[in-house]
mmCIF file of C-alpha atoms in Angstrom:
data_model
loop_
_atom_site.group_PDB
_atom_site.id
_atom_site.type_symbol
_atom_site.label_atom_id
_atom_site.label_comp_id
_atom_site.label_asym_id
_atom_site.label_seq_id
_atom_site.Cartn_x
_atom_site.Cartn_y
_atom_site.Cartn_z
ATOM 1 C CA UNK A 1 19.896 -15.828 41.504
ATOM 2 C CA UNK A 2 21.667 -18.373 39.577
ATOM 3 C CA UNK A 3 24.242 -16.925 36.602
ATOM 4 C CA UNK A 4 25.608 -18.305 33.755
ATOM 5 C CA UNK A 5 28.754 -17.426 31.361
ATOM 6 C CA UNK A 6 28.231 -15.769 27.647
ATOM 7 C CA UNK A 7 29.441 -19.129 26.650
ATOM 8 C CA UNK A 8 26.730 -20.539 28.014
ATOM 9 C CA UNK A 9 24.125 -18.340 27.228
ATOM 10 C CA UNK A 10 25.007 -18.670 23.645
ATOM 11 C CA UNK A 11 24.562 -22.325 23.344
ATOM 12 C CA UNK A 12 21.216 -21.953 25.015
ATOM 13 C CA UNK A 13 20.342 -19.506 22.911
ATOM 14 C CA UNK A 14 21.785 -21.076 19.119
ATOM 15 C CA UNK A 15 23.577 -18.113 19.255
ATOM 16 C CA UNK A 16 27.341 -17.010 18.425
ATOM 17 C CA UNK A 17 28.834 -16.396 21.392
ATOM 18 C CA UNK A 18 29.887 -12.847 19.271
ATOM 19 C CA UNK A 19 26.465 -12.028 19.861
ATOM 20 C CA UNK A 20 25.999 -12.852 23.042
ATOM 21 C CA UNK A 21 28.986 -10.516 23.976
ATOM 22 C CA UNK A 22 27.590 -7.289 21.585
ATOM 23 C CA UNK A 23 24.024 -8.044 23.746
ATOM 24 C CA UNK A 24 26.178 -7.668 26.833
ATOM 25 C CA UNK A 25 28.295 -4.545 25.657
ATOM 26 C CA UNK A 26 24.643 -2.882 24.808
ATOM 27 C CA UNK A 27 23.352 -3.694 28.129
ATOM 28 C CA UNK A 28 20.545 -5.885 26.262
ATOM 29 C CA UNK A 29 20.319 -8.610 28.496
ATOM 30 C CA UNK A 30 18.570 -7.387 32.084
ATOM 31 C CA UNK A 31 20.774 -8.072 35.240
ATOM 32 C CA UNK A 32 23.957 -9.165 33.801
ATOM 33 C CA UNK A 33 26.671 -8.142 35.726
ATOM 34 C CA UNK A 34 30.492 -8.106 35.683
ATOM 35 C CA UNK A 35 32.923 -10.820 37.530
ATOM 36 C CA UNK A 36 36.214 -9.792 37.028
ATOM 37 C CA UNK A 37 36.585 -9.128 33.394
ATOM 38 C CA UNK A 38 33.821 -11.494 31.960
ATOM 39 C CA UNK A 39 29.845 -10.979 32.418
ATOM 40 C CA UNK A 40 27.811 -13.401 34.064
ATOM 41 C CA UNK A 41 23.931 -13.630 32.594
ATOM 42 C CA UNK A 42 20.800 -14.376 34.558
ATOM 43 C CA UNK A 43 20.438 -18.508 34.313
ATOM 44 C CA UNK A 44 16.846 -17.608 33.137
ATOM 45 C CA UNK A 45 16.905 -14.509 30.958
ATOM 46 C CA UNK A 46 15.673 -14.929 27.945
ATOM 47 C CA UNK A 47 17.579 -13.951 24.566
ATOM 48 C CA UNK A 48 16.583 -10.521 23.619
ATOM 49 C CA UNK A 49 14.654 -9.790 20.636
ATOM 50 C CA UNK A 50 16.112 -8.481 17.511
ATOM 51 C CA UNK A 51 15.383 -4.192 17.859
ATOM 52 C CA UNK A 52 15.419 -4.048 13.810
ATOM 53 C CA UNK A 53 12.332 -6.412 13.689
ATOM 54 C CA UNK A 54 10.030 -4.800 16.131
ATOM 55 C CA UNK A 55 10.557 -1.411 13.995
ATOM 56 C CA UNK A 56 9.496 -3.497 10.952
ATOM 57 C CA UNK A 57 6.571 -4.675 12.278
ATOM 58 C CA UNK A 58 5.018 -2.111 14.561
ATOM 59 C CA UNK A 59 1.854 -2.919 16.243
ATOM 60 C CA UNK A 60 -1.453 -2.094 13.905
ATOM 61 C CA UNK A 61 -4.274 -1.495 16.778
ATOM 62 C CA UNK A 62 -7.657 -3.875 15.662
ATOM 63 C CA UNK A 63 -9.584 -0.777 14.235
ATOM 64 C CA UNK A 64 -6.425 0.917 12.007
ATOM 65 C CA UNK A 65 -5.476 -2.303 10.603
ATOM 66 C CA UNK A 66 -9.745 -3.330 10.043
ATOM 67 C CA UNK A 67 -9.927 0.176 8.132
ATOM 68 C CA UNK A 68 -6.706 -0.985 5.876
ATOM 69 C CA UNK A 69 -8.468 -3.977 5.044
ATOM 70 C CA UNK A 70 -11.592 -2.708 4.682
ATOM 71 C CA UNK A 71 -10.648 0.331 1.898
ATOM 72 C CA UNK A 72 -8.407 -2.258 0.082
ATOM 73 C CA UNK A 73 -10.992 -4.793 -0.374
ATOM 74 C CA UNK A 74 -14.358 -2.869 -0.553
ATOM 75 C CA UNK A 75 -13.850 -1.064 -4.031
ATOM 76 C CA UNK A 76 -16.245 -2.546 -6.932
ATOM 77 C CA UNK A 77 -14.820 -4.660 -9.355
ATOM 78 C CA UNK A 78 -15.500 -4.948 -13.324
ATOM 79 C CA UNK A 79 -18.776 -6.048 -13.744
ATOM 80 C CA UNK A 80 -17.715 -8.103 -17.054
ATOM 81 C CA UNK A 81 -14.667 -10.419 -15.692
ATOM 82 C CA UNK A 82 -15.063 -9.906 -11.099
ATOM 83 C CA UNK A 83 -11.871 -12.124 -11.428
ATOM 84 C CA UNK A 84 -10.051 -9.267 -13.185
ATOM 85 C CA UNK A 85 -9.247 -6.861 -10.043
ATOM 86 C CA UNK A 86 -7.486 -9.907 -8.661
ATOM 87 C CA UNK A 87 -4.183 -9.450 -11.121
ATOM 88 C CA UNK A 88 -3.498 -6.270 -9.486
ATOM 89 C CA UNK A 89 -3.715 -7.066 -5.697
ATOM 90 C CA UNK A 90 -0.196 -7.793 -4.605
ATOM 91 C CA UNK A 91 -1.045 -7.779 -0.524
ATOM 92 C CA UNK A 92 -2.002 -11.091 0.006
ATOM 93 C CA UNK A 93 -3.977 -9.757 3.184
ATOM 94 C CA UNK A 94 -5.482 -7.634 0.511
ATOM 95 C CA UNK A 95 -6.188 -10.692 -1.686
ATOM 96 C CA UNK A 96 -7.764 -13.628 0.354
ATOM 97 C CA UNK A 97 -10.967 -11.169 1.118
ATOM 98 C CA UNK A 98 -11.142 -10.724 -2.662
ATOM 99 C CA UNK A 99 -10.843 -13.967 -3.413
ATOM 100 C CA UNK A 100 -13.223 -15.270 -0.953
ATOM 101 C CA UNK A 101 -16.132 -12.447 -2.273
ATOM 102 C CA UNK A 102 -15.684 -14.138 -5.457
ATOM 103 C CA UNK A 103 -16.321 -17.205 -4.286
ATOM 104 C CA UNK A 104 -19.326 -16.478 -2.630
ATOM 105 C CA UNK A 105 -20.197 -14.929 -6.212
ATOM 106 C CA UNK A 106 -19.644 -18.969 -7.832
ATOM 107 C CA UNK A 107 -21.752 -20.419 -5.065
ATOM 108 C CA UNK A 108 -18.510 -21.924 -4.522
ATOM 109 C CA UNK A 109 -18.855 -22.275 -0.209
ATOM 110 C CA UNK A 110 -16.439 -25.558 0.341
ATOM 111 C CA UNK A 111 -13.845 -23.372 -1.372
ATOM 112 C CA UNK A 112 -14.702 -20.480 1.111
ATOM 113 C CA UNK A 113 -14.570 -22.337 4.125
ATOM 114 C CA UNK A 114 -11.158 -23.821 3.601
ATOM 115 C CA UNK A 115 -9.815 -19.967 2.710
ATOM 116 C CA UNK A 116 -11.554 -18.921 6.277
ATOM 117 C CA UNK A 117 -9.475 -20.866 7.883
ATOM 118 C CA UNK A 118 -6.314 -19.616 6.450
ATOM 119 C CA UNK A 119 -7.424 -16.193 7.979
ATOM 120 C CA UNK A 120 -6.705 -17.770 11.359
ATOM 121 C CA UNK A 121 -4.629 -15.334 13.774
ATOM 122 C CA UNK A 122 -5.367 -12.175 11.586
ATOM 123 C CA UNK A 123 -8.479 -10.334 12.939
ATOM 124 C CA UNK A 124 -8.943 -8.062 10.519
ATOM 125 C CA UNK A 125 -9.250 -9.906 7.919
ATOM 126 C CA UNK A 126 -10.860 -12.784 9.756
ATOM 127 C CA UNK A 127 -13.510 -10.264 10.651
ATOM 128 C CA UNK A 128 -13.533 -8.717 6.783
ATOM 129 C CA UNK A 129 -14.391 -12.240 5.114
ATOM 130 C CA UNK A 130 -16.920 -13.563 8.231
ATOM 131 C CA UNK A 131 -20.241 -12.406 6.347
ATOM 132 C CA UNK A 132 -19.421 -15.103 3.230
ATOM 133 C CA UNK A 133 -17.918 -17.624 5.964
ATOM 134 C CA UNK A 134 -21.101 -17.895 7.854
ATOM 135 C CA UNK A 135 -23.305 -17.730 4.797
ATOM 136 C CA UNK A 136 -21.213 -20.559 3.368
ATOM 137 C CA UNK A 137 -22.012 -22.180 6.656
ATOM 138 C CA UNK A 138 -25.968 -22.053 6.169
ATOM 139 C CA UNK A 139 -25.597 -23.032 2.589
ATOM 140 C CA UNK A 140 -23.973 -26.096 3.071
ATOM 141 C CA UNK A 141 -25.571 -26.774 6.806
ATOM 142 C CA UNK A 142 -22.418 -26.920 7.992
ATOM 143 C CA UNK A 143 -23.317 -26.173 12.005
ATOM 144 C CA UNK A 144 -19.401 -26.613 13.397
ATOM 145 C CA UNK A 145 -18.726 -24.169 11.143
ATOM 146 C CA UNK A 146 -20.909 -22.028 11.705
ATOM 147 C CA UNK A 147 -20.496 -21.968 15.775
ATOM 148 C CA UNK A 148 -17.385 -21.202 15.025
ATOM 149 C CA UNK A 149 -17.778 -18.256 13.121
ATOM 150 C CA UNK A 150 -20.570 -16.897 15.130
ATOM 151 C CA UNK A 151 -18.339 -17.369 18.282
ATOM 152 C CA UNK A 152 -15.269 -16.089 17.141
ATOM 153 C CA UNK A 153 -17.741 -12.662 15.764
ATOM 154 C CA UNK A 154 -19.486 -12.867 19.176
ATOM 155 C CA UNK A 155 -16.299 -12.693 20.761
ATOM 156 C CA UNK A 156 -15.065 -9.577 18.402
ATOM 157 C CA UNK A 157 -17.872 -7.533 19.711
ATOM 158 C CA UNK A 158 -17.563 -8.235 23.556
ATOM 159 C CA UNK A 159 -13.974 -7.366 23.233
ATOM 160 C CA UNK A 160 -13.430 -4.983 20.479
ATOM 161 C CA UNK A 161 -12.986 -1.522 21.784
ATOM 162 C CA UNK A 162 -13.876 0.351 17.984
ATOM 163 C CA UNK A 163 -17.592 1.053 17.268
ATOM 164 C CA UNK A 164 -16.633 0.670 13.519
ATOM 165 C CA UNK A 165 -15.104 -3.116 14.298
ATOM 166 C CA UNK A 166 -18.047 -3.946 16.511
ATOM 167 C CA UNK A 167 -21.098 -2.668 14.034
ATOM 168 C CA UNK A 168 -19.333 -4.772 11.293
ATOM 169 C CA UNK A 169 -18.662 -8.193 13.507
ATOM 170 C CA UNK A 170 -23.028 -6.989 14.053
ATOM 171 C CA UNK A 171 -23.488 -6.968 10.762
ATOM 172 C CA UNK A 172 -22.260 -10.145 9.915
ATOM 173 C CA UNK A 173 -23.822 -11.810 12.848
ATOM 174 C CA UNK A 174 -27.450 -10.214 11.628
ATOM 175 C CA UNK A 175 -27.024 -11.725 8.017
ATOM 176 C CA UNK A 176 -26.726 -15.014 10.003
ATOM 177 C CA UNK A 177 -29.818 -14.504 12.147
ATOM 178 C CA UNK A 178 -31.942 -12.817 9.631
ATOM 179 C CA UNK A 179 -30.971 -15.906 7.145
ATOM 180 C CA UNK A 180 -31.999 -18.345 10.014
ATOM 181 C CA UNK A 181 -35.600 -16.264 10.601
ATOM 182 C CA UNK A 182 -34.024 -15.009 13.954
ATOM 183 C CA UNK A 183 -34.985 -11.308 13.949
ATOM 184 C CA UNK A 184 -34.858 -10.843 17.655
ATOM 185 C CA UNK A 185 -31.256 -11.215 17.285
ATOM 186 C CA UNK A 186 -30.074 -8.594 15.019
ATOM 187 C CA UNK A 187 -29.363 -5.340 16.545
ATOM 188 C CA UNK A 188 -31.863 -2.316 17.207
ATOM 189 C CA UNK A 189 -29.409 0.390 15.101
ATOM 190 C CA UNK A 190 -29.609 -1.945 12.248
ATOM 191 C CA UNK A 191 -33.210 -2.931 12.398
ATOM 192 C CA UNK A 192 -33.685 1.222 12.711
ATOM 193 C CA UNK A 193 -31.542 1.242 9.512
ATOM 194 C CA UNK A 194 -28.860 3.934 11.825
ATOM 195 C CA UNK A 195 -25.868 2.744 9.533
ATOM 196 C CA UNK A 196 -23.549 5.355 10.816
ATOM 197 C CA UNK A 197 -21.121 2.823 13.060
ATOM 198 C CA UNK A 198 -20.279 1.139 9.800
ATOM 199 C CA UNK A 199 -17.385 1.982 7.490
ATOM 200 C CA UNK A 200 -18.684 3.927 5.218
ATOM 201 C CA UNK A 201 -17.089 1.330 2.479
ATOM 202 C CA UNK A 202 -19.610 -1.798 3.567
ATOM 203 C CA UNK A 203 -22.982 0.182 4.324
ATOM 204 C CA UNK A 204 -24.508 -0.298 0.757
ATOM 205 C CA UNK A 205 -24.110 -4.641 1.686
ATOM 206 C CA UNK A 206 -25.904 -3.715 5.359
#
């Protein structure tokens, strides 16, 4: 195994070489090991990550962070100004769903297609605002678009390992099919009207 010095670790790393040193003193960095009184480093280790950030951001699974979306999204609005509940969403995970259900209320589907794609890398919300995305897909004929959407839900229910996140990524999928006079397409437990996989938020829509 090749070894390099802290010096060196810390210009590879655009890092003080300070840091490199308190890394070494917590026995962060795997296989260091002492030469006399300095540390020699792995040539290939790579820089550890910063512990303070992985407690701020500790992994959601799919389903917990779908049912976040999901109950902050799903509540009626005012029926005299829809634009109103907007000015007090502050989560702007929270926001782009309700911004994208009131563009589906305009007719407005150009608009919704270009929010879609800023849902890119977030599932759950991805997943949340895919019923207007591939109904703004049919509207305007836009068949790219909609491949994409019905793959990317396809893929959420071969992969998805919660029956609530599957029966939604269904749901969406049968608006498509029923929409394009495919009924052979939409699922038996929705065809038998069985809406008990569903959120119980989104089963007056299904």
């Amino acid at each position: 195994m090749e070894y390099i010095t802290a010096a060196e670790a810390a210009e590879k790393w655009g890092v003080s070489l300070r840091q490199v040193q308190r890394l070494l003193s917590a026995d962060r960095i795997p296989h260091a090991k002492r030469y006399g009184r300095s540390r020699l480093i792995p040539a290939d280790a790579e820089k550890p990550g910063d512990p303070r950030r992985e407690k701020e951001a500790p992994h959601r699974s799919m389903s917990s962070d779908f049912d976040y979306i999901i109950m902050g999204t799903c509540a009626p609005g005012p029926h005299d100004n829809p634009d109103a509940v907007l000015d007090d969403v502050t989560d702007e995970r929270l926001r782009l769903p309700q911004i994208i259900d009131r563009a589906y209320l305009r007719g407005d589907f150009e608009y919704i297609k270009s929010c879609y794609q800023m849902t890119e890398g977030d599932d759950a919300v991805r997943l949340r605002t895919s019923s207007a995305a591939i109904s703004a897909a049919i509207s305007t004929g836009d068949y790219p678009f909609f491949l994409e959407t019905e793959n990317y839900l396809k893929n959420i229910v071969q992969t998805a390992d919660s029956e609530r996140v599957i029966a939604y990524a269904e749901l969406c999928l049968s608006s498509a099919y029923t929409g394009a006079i495919a009924p052979r397409m939409v699922p038996d437990w929705l065809k038998d009207g069985d809406f008990s996989a569903l959120p119980p938020q989104t089963r007056l829509f299904a």
